[in-house]
Each structure stands twice: as C-alpha cells, then as structure tokens.
C-alpha positions in Angstrom: 0.2 -0.2 0.1 1.7 3.1 -0.8 -0.8 5.8 -1.6 -0.8 8.5 1.0 -3.6 10.4 -0.4 -7.1 9.3 -0.1 -8.7 7.8 -3.5 -12.1 7.6 -2.0 -14.3 9.4 -0.3 -13.2 11.8 3.1 -15.0 12.6 5.5 -14.3 15.4 8.4 -14.9 15.2 12.1 -14.9 18.1 14.7 -13.3 17.6 17.9 -11.6 20.0 20.7 -8.6 19.7 22.9 -9.5 18.3 26.2 -7.0 19.3 29.5 -6.5 15.2 29.8 -5.1 15.6 26.1 -2.4 17.6 27.4 1.4 16.6 28.4 4.2 17.9 30.2 5.0 20.6 27.6 1.5 22.2 27.5 0.4 20.7 24.2 -1.7 17.6 22.8 0.5 14.4 23.7 1.3 12.6 20.8 -0.2 9.5 21.5 -3.1 11.4 21.6 -3.6 12.1 17.8 -3.9 8.4 17.4 -6.7 8.6 19.7 -8.0 12.1 17.7 -8.0 9.2 14.3 -9.4 6.5 15.8 -12.2 8.3 17.5 -13.0 10.1 14.0 -12.9 7.0 11.9 -15.2 5.3 14.2 -17.9 8.1 13.7 -17.3 8.3 9.8 -17.8 4.9 9.2 -21.5 5.1 10.4 -21.8 8.7 9.7 -19.8 8.4 6.1 -20.3 5.5 4.8 -23.4 4.1 6.7 -21.4 0.8 7.7 -20.3 1.5 11.8 -18.2 -1.1 13.1 -21.3 -2.9 14.9 -21.9 -4.0 11.0 -18.6 -6.0 11.2 -18.9 -7.3 14.6 -22.0 -8.6 14.0 -20.8 -10.5 10.5 -17.6 -11.5 12.9 -15.1 -9.6 11.6 -13.0 -6.8 13.2 -10.3 -3.8 12.0 -7.3 -4.0 14.0 -3.9 -1.6 13.2 -1.6 -2.8 11.4 1.1 0.1 10.9 0.7 3.6 11.3 2.9 6.4 10.2 1.7 10.0 11.8 3.7 12.8 10.8 3.8 15.8 13.2 4.0 19.3 12.0 2.8 21.6 14.7 1.2 21.3 18.2 -2.3 21.5 19.2 -3.1 23.1 22.7 -5.6 22.8 25.4 -9.2 24.2 24.1 -8.3 23.8 20.6 -11.2 22.7 18.1 -9.6 20.4 15.3 -10.9 18.9 12.2 -9.8 15.2 11.2 -10.4 14.2 8.1 -10.0 10.9 6.7 -10.4 8.7 3.5 -9.5 5.1 2.2 -6.5 5.6 0.1 -6.6 1.9 -0.7 -8.8 -1.3 -0.2 -8.7 -4.7 -1.3 -9.2 -8.1 0.2 -6.2 -7.7 2.4 -7.1 -4.7 4.3 -7.1 -1.0 3.6 -5.0 2.4 4.1 -6.6 5.4 5.6 -4.8 8.4 5.0 -5.7 11.1 7.4 -5.0 15.1 8.6 -5.6 17.3 11.5 -6.2 20.6 11.0 -6.7 23.4 14.0 -9.8 24.9 13.1 -8.9 28.6 13.7 -5.5 28.4 11.9 -6.7 26.1 9.0 -2.8 24.8 9.4 -2.1 20.9 9.5 -1.1 19.8 12.7 0.0 16.4 12.1 -1.3 14.2 8.7 -0.3 10.4 8.3 -2.0 6.8 7.2 -2.9 4.2 9.0 -2.7 0.5 7.2 -5.6 -1.6 8.6 -6.0 -5.6 8.4 -9.6 -7.2 8.9 -9.7 -9.9 11.2 -12.1 -13.2 12.5 -13.0 -12.4 15.6 -13.4 -16.0 16.7 -9.9 -16.4 15.8 -8.4 -13.3 16.1 -6.3 -14.2 12.8 -6.3 -12.2 9.4 -9.4 -12.5 7.0 -10.1 -11.8 3.4 -12.1 -8.7 3.1 -15.3 -9.7 1.1 -16.3 -8.2 -1.7 -19.5 -6.6 -0.6 -17.3 -4.6 2.0 -14.8 -3.7 -0.6 -17.6 -2.4 -2.9 -19.6 -0.2 0.2 -16.1 1.3 1.3 -15.1 2.1 -2.7 -17.3 5.4 -2.7 
C-alpha cells in the first residue's frame, strides 16, 4: 500500500482538545493524535459510509491497526478545536490504508497527517480474514 492521499470519499469530524490530552510540555501528547484519528474514523464509518463497526462485528469481523505513520507538524493546545479528515487511500481483500489530516480549525494549518494500515480479522480466531467483496464495494465510494 503505497498511496498517502485518499483515493475515495473523505469525511471530516470536529473535536476539541481536552485538559487530559495535554502533556508536560503544555500541548497535546503525541499518542492522543492516534486516539483522535481512531475516534473520528469510528464515527465516520457510521455517518459517512453507513456501515458502522457494529455491522462488521455482527458478521464476525473486526479491523485492527497493522501499521501507523504519523507526521507531526505543529502542536495543538488545550481548548483548540480541530478537524480530523480521513479517507480510504486503498482497499483490497487484505485490508485498507486510511489517510488522515488533522488541522487546527482556527488557523486551518495542518498539525499532523499520515496513514493507518488496517487488517481485517476474524473475531473468533483473531487471525487475518479476507475482506469480503461487498465490503470493498461499499467502502469504495
């Protein structure tokens, strides 16, 4: 999976930095950016694609992060509103790459960007599973 830019539909979610997101340097801790992307993606699976995580679980499937790449550019501070834009860059029977950008809402400057590679798993075995064709079609919007 080589592509970094979304090839399909993108969706945007707004969040605000909370006090417990702040580290000793008085900006958002690097690990929180992962949480921001995962929370936005969870919401967007439902609101953007109309197929929330619960639908995958009903079919015995789950998504797990295989690899993550995060490029930190500038900090978010307590109280900042920010926008998380995500979109599928690539999807196939092995999994998908989701590209993301987090922007400070007030300045419209990118705070970080990157991608997550997800693998589909069989919830009973915890092992990798082939992504069904109907899911690939559904998410290829």
